[in-house]
CSV table of N, CA and C in Angstrom, one decimal:
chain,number,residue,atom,x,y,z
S,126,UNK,N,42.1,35.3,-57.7
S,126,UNK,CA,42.6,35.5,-59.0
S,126,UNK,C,42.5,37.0,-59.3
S,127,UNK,N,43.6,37.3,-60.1
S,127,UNK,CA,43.7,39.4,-60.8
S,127,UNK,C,43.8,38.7,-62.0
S,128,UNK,N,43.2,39.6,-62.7
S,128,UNK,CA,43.5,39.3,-64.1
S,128,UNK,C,43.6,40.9,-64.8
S,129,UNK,N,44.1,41.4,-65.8
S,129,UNK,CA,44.4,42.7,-66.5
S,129,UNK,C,44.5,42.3,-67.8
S,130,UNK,N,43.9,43.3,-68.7
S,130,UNK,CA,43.8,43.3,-70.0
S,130,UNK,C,44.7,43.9,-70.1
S,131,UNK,N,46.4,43.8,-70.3
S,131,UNK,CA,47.3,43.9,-71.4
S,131,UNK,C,48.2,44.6,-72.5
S,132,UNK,N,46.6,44.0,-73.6
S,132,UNK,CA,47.1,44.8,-74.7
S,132,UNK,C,45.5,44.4,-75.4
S,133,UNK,N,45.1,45.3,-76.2
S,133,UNK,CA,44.0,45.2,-77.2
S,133,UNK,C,44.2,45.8,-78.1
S,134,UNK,N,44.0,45.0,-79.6
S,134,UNK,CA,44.4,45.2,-80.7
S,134,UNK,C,43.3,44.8,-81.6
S,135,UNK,N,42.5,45.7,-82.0
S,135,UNK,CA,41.3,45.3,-82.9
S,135,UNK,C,40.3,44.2,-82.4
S,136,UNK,N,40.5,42.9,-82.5
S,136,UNK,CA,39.2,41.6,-81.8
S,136,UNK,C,40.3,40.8,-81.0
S,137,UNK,N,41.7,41.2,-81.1
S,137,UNK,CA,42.5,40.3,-80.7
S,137,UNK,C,43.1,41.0,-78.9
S,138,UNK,N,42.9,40.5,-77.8
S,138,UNK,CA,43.0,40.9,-76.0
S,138,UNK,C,43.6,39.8,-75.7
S,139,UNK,N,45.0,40.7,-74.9
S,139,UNK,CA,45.4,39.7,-74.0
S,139,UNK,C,45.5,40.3,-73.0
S,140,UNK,N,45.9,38.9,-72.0
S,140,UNK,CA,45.2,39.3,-70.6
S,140,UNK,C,46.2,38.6,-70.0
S,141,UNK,N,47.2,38.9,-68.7
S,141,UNK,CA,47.5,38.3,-67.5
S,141,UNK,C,46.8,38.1,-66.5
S,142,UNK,N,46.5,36.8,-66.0
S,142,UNK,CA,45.9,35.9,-65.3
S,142,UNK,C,46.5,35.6,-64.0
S,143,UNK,N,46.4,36.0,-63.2
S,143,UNK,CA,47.9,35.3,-61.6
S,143,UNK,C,46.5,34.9,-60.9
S,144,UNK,N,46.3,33.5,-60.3
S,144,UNK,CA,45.7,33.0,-59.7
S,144,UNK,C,46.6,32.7,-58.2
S,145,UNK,N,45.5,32.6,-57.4
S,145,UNK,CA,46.0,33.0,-55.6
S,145,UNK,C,45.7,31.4,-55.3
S,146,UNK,N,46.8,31.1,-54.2
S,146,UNK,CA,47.1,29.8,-53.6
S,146,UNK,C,45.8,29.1,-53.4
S,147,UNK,N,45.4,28.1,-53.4
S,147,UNK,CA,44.3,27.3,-53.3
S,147,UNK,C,43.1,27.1,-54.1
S,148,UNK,N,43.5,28.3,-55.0
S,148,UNK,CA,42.3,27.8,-56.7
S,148,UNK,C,42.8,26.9,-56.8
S,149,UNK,N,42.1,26.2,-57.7
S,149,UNK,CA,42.0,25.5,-58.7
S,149,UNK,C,42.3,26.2,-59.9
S,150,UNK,N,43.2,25.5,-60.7
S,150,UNK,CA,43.5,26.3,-62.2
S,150,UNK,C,42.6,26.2,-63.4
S,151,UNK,N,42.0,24.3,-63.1
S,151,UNK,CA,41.3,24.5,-64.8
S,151,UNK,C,40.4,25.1,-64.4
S,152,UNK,N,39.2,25.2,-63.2
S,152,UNK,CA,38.0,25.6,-62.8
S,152,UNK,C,37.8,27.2,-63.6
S,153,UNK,N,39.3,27.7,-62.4
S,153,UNK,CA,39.4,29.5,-62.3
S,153,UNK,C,39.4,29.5,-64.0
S,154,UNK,N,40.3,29.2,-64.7
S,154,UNK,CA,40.5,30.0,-65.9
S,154,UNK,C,39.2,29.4,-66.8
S,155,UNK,N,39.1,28.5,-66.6
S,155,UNK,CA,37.3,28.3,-67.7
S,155,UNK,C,36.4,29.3,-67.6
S,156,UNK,N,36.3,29.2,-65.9
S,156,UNK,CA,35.0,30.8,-65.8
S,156,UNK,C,35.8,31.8,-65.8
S,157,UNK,N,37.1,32.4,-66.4
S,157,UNK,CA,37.4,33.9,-66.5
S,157,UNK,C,37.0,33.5,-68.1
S,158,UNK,N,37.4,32.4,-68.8
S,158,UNK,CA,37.5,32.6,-70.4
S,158,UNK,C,35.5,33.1,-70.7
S,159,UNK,N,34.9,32.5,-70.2
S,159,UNK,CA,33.5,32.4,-70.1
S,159,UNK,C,33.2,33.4,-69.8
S,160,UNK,N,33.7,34.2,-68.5
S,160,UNK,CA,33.5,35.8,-68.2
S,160,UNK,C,33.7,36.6,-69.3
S,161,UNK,N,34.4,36.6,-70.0
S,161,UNK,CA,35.2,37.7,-71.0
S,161,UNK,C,34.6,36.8,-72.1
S,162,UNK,N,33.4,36.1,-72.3
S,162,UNK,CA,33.4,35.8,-73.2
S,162,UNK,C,34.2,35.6,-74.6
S,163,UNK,N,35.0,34.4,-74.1
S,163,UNK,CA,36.3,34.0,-75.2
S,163,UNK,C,36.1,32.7,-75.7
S,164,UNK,N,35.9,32.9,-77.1
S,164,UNK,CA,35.6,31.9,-78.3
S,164,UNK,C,37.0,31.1,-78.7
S,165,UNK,N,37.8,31.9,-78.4
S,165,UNK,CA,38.9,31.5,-79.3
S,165,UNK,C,40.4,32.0,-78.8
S,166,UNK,N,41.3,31.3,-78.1
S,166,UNK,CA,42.5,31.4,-77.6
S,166,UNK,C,43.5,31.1,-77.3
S,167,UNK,N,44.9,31.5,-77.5
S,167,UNK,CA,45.7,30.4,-77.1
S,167,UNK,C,46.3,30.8,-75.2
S,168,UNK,N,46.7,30.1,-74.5
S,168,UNK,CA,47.3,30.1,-73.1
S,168,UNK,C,49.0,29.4,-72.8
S,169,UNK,N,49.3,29.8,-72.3
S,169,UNK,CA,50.5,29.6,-71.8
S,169,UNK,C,51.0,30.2,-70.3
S,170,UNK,N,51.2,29.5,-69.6
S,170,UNK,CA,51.4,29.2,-67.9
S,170,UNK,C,52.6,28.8,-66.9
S,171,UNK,N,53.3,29.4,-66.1
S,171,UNK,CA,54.4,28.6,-65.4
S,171,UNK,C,53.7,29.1,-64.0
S,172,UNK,N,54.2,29.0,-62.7
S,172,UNK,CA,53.7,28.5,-61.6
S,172,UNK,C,54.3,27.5,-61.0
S,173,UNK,N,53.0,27.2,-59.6
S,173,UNK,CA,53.4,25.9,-58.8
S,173,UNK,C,52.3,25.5,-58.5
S,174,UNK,N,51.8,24.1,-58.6
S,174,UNK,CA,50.8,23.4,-57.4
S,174,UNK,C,51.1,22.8,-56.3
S,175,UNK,N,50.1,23.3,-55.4
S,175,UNK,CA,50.6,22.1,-53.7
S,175,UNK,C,50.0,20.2,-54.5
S,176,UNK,N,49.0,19.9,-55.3
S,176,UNK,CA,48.5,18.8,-55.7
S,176,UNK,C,47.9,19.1,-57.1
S,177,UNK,N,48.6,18.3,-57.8
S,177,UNK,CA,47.7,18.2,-59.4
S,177,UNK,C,47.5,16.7,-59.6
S,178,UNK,N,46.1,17.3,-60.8
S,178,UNK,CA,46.1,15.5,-61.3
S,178,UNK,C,46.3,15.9,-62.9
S,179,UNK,N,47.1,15.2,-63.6
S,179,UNK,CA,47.0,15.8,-64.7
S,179,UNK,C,46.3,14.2,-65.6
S,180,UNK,N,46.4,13.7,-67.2
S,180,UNK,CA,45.7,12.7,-67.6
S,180,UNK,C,46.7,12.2,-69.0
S,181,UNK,N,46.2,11.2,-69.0
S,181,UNK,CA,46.9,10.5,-70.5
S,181,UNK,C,45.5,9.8,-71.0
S,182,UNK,N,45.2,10.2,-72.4
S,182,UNK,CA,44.2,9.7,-73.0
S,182,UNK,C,44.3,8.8,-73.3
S,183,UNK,N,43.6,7.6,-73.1
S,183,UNK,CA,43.5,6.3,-73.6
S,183,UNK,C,42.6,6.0,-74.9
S,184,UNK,N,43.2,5.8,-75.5
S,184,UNK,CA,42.0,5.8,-77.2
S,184,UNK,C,41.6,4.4,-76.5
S,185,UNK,N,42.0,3.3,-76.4
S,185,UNK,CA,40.9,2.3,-75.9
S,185,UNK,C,39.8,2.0,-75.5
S,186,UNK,N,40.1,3.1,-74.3
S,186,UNK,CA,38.7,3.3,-73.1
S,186,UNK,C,38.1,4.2,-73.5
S,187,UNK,N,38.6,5.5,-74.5
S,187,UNK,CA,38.4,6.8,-74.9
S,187,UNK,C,37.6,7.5,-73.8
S,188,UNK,N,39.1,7.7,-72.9
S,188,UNK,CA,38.9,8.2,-71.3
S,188,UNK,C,40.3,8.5,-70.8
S,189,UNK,N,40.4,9.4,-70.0
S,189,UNK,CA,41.6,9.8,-69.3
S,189,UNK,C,41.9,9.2,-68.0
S,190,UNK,N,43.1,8.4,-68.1
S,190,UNK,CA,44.2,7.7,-67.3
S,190,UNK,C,44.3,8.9,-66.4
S,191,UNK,N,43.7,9.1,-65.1
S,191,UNK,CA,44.2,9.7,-64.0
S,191,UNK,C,45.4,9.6,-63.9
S,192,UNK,N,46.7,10.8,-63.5
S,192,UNK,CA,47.8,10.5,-62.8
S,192,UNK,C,48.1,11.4,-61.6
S,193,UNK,N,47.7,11.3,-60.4
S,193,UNK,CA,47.7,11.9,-59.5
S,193,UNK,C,49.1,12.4,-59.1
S,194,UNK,N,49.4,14.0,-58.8
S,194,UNK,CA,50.7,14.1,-58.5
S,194,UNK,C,50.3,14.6,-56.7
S,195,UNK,N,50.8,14.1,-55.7
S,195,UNK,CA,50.0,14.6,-54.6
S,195,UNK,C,51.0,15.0,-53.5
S,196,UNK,N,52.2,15.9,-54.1
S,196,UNK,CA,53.0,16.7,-53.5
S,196,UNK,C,53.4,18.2,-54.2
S,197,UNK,N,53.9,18.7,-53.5
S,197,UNK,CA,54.5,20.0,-54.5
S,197,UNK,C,54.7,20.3,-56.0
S,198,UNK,N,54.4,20.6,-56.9
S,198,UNK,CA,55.2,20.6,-57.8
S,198,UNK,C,55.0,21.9,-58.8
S,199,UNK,N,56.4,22.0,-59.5
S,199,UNK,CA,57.0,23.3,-60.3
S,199,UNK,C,55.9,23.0,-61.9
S,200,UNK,N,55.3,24.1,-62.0
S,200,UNK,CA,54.4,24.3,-63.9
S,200,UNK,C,55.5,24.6,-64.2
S,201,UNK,N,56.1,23.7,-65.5
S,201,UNK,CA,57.3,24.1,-65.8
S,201,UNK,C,57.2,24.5,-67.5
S,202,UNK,N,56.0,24.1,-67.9
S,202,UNK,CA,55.1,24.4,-68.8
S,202,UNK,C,53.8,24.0,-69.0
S,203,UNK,N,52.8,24.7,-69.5
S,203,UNK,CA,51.6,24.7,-69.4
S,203,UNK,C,51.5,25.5,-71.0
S,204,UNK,N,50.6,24.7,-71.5
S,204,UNK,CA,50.3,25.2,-72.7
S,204,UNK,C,48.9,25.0,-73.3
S,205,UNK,N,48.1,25.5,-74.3
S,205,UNK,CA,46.6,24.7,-74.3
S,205,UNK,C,46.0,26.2,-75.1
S,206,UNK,N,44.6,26.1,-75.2
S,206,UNK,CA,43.4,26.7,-76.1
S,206,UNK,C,42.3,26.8,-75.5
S,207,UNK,N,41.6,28.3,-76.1
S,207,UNK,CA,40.3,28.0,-76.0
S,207,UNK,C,39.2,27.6,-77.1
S,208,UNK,N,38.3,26.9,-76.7
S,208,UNK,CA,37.8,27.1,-78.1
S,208,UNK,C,35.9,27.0,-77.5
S,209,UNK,N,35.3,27.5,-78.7
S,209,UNK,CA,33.8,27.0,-78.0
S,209,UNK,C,33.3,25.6,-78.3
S,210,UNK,N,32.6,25.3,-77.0
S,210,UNK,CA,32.4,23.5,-76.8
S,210,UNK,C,31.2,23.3,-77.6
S,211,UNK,N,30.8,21.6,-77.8
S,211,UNK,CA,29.4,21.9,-78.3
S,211,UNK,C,28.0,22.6,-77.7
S,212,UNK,N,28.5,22.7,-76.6
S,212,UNK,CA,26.9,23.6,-75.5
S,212,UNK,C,27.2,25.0,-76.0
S,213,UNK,N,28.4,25.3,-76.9
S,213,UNK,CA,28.6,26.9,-76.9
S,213,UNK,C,29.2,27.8,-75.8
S,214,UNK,N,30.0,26.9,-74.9
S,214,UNK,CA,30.3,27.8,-73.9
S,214,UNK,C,32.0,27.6,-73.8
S,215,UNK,N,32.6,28.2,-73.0
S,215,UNK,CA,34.2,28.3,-73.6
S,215,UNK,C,34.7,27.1,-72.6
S,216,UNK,N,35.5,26.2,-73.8
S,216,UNK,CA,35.9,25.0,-73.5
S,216,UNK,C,37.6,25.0,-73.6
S,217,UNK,N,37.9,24.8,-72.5
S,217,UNK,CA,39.6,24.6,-71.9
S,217,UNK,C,40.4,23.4,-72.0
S,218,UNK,N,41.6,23.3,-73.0
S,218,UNK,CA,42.5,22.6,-73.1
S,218,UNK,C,43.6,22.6,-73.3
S,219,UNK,N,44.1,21.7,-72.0
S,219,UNK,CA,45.6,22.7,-71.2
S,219,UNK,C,46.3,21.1,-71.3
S,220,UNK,N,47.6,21.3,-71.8
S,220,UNK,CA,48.5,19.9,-71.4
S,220,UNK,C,49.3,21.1,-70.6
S,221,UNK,N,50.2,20.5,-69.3
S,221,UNK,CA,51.4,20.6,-68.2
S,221,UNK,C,52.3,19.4,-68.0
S,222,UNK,N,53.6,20.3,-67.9
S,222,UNK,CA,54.7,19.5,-67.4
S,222,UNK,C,54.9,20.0,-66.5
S,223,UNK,N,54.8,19.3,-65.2
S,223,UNK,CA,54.9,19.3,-63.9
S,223,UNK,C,56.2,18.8,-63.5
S,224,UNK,N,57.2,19.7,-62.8
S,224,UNK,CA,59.1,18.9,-62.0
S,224,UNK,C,58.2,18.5,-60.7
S,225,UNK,N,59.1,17.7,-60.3
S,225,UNK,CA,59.0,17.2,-58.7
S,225,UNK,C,60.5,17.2,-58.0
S,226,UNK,N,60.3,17.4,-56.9
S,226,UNK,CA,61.4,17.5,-56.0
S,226,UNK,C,62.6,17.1,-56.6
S,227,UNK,N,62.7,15.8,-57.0
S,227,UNK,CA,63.2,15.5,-57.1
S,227,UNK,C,64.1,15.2,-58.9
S,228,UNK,N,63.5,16.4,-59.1
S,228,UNK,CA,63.9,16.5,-60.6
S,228,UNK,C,63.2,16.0,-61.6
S,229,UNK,N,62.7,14.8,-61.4
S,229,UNK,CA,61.7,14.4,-62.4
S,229,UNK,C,60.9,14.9,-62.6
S,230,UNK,N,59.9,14.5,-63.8
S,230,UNK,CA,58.5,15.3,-64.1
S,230,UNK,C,57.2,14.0,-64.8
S,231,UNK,N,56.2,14.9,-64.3
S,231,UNK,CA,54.9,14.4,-64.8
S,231,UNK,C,54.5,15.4,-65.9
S,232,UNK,N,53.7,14.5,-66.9
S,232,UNK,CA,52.8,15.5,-67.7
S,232,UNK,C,51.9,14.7,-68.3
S,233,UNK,N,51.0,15.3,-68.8
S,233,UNK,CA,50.1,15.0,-69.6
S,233,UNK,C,48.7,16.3,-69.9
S,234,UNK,N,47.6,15.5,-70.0
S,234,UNK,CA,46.5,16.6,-70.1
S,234,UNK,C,45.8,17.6,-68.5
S,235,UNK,N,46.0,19.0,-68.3
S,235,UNK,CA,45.8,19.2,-67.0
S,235,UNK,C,44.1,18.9,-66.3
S,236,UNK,N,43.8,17.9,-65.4
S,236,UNK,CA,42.4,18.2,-65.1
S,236,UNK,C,42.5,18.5,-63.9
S,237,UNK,N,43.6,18.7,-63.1
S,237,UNK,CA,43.4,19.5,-61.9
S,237,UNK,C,44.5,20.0,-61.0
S,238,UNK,N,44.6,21.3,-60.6
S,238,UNK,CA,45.7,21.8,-60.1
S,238,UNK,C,45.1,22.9,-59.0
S,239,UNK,N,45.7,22.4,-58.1
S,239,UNK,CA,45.5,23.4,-56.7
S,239,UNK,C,46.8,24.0,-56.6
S,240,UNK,N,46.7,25.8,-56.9
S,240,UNK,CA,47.7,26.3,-56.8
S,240,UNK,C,48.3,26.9,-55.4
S,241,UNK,N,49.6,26.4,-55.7
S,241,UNK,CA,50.6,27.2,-54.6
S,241,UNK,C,51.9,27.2,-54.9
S,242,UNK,N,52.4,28.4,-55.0
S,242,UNK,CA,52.0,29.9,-54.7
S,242,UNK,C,50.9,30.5,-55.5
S,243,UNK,N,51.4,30.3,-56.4
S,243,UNK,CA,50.7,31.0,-58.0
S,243,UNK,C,50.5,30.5,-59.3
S,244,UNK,N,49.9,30.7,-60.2
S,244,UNK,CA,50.2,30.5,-61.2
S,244,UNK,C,50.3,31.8,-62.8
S,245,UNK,N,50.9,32.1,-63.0
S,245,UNK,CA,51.1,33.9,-63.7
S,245,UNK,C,50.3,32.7,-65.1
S,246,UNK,N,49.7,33.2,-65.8
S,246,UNK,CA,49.4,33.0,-66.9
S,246,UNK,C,48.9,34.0,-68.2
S,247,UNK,N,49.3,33.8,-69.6
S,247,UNK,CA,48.9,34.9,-70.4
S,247,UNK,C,47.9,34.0,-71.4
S,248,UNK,N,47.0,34.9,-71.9
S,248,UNK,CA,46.4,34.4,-72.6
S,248,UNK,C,45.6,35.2,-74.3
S,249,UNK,N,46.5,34.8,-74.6
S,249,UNK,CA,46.1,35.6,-76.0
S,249,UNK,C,44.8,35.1,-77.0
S,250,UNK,N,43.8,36.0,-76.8
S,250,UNK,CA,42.7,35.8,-77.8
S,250,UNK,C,42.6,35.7,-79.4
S,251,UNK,N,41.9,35.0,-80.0
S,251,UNK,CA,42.3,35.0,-81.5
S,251,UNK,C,41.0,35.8,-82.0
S,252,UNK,N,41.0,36.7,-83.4
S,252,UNK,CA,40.0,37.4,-83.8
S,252,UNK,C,39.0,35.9,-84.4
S,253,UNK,N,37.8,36.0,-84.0
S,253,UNK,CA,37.2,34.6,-84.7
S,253,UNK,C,36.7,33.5,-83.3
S,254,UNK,N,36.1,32.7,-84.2
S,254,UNK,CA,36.3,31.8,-82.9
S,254,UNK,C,36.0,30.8,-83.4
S,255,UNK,N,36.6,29.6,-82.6
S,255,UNK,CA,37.3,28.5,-82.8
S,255,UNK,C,35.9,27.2,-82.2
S,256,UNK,N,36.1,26.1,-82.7
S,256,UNK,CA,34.8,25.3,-82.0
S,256,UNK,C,35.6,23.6,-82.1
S,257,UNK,N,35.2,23.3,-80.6
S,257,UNK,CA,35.7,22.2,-80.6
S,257,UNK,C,34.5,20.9,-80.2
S,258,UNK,N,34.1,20.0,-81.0
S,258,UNK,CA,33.7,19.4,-81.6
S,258,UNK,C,33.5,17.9,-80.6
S,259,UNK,N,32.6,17.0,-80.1
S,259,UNK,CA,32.9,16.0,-79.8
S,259,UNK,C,32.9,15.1,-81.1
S,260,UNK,N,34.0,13.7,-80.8
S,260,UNK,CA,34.6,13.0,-82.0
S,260,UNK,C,33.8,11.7,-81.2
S,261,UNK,N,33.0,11.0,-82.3
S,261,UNK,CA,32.4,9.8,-81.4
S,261,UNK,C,33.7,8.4,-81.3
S,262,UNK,N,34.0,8.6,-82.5
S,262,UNK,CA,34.9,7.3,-82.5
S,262,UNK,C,36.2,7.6,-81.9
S,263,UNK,N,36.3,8.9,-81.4
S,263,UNK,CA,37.9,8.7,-80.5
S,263,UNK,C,37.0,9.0,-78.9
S,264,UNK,N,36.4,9.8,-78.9
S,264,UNK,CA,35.6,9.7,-77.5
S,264,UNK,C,36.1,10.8,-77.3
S,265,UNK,N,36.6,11.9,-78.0
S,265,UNK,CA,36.9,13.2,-77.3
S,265,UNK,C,36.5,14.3,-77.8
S,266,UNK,N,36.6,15.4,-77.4
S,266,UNK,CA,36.5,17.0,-78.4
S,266,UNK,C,37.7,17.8,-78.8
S,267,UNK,N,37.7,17.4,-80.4
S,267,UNK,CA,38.5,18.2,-80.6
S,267,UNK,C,38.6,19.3,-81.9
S,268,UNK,N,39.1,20.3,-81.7
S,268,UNK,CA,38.9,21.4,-82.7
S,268,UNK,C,38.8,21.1,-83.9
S,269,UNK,N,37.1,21.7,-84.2
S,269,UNK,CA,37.0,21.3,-85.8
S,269,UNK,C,37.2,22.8,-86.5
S,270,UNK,N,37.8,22.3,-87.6
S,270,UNK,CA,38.2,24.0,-88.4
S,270,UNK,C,37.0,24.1,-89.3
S,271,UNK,N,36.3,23.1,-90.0
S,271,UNK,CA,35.0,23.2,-90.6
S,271,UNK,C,34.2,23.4,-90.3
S,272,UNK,N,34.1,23.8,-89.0
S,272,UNK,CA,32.4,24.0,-88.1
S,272,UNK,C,32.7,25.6,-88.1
C-alpha cells in the first residue's frame, strides 16, 4: 500500500490510497484509517480483485449473507465511511459493485477483497467525528448522529 496526503484544509485531509496486488482491502484501509487516526470520513474506490466476498444483511438473522465472488473481478464502485466504533477505534463501512466477466455484477456490503491489480482509492476526512453505534434490535452498527 502508498498512500499521500493530497490536500489539507483546516481538520479536513485527503488522502490517495493505491493498495498492491494481494492485500486485502477492508483489512489495509481500517489500519491506515486507524494509523492517521480518522474519526470521521467518507471513501470512494474503483480497482480490481483476483476474489471478493462481499454480504447482504439479513435483518432476520441480523447477520451477513456471505456471497462469495471467487474469480476476477472489476470495483466498478466502492463507496462507504468512517466513523468511530463502540471500542473507539476507526470503524469501516464500504458497500461494492463488483462486474464479472461476463458482464454481470455482484454487490452488496464489502467484507473481503484480495486485490489485483490495484485498488486507487480517495478518502476524504470530515472536520469532527462521527460514531457508529451498535443497534441491538437490528443487530448492526450504525451511525448515531446523537452520540
Amino acid at each position: 500500500m502508498k498512500a499521500q496526503l493530497v490536500n489539507e484544509v483546516g481538520e479536513q485531509r485527503t488522502f490517495v490510497v493505491v493498495l498492491d496486488p494481494g492485500e486485502e482491502a477492508f483489512g489495509v484501509l481500517t489500519a491506515f484509517a486507524a494509523e492517521q487516526r480518522i474519526g470521521s470520513a467518507s471513501l470512494t474506490a474503483i480497482g480490481a480483485f483476483e476474489r471478493a466476498i462481499v454480504g447482504w444483511f439479513d435483518l432476520n438473522t441480523k447477520s451477513y449473507r456471505k456471497i462469495p465472488i471467487d474469480e476476477q473481478c472489476e470495483v466498478l464502485s466502492a463507496i462507504g465511511d468512517v466513523a468511530l466504533g463502540d471500542d473507539g477505534k476507526s470503524s469501516l463501512h464500504v458497500h461494492a459493485v463488483l462486474g464479472l466477466s461476463d458482464g454481470t455484477t455482484r454487490g452488496g456490503h464489502l467484507l473481503e477483497g484480495i486485490i489485483r491489480p490495484t485498488l486507487e482509492v480517495t478518502l476524504v476526512e470530515s472536520p469532527g467525528h462521527l460514531r457508529r453505534r451498535k443497534r441491538a434490535g437490528l443487530g448492526v452498527a450504525l451511525i448515531d448522529l446523537d452520540g
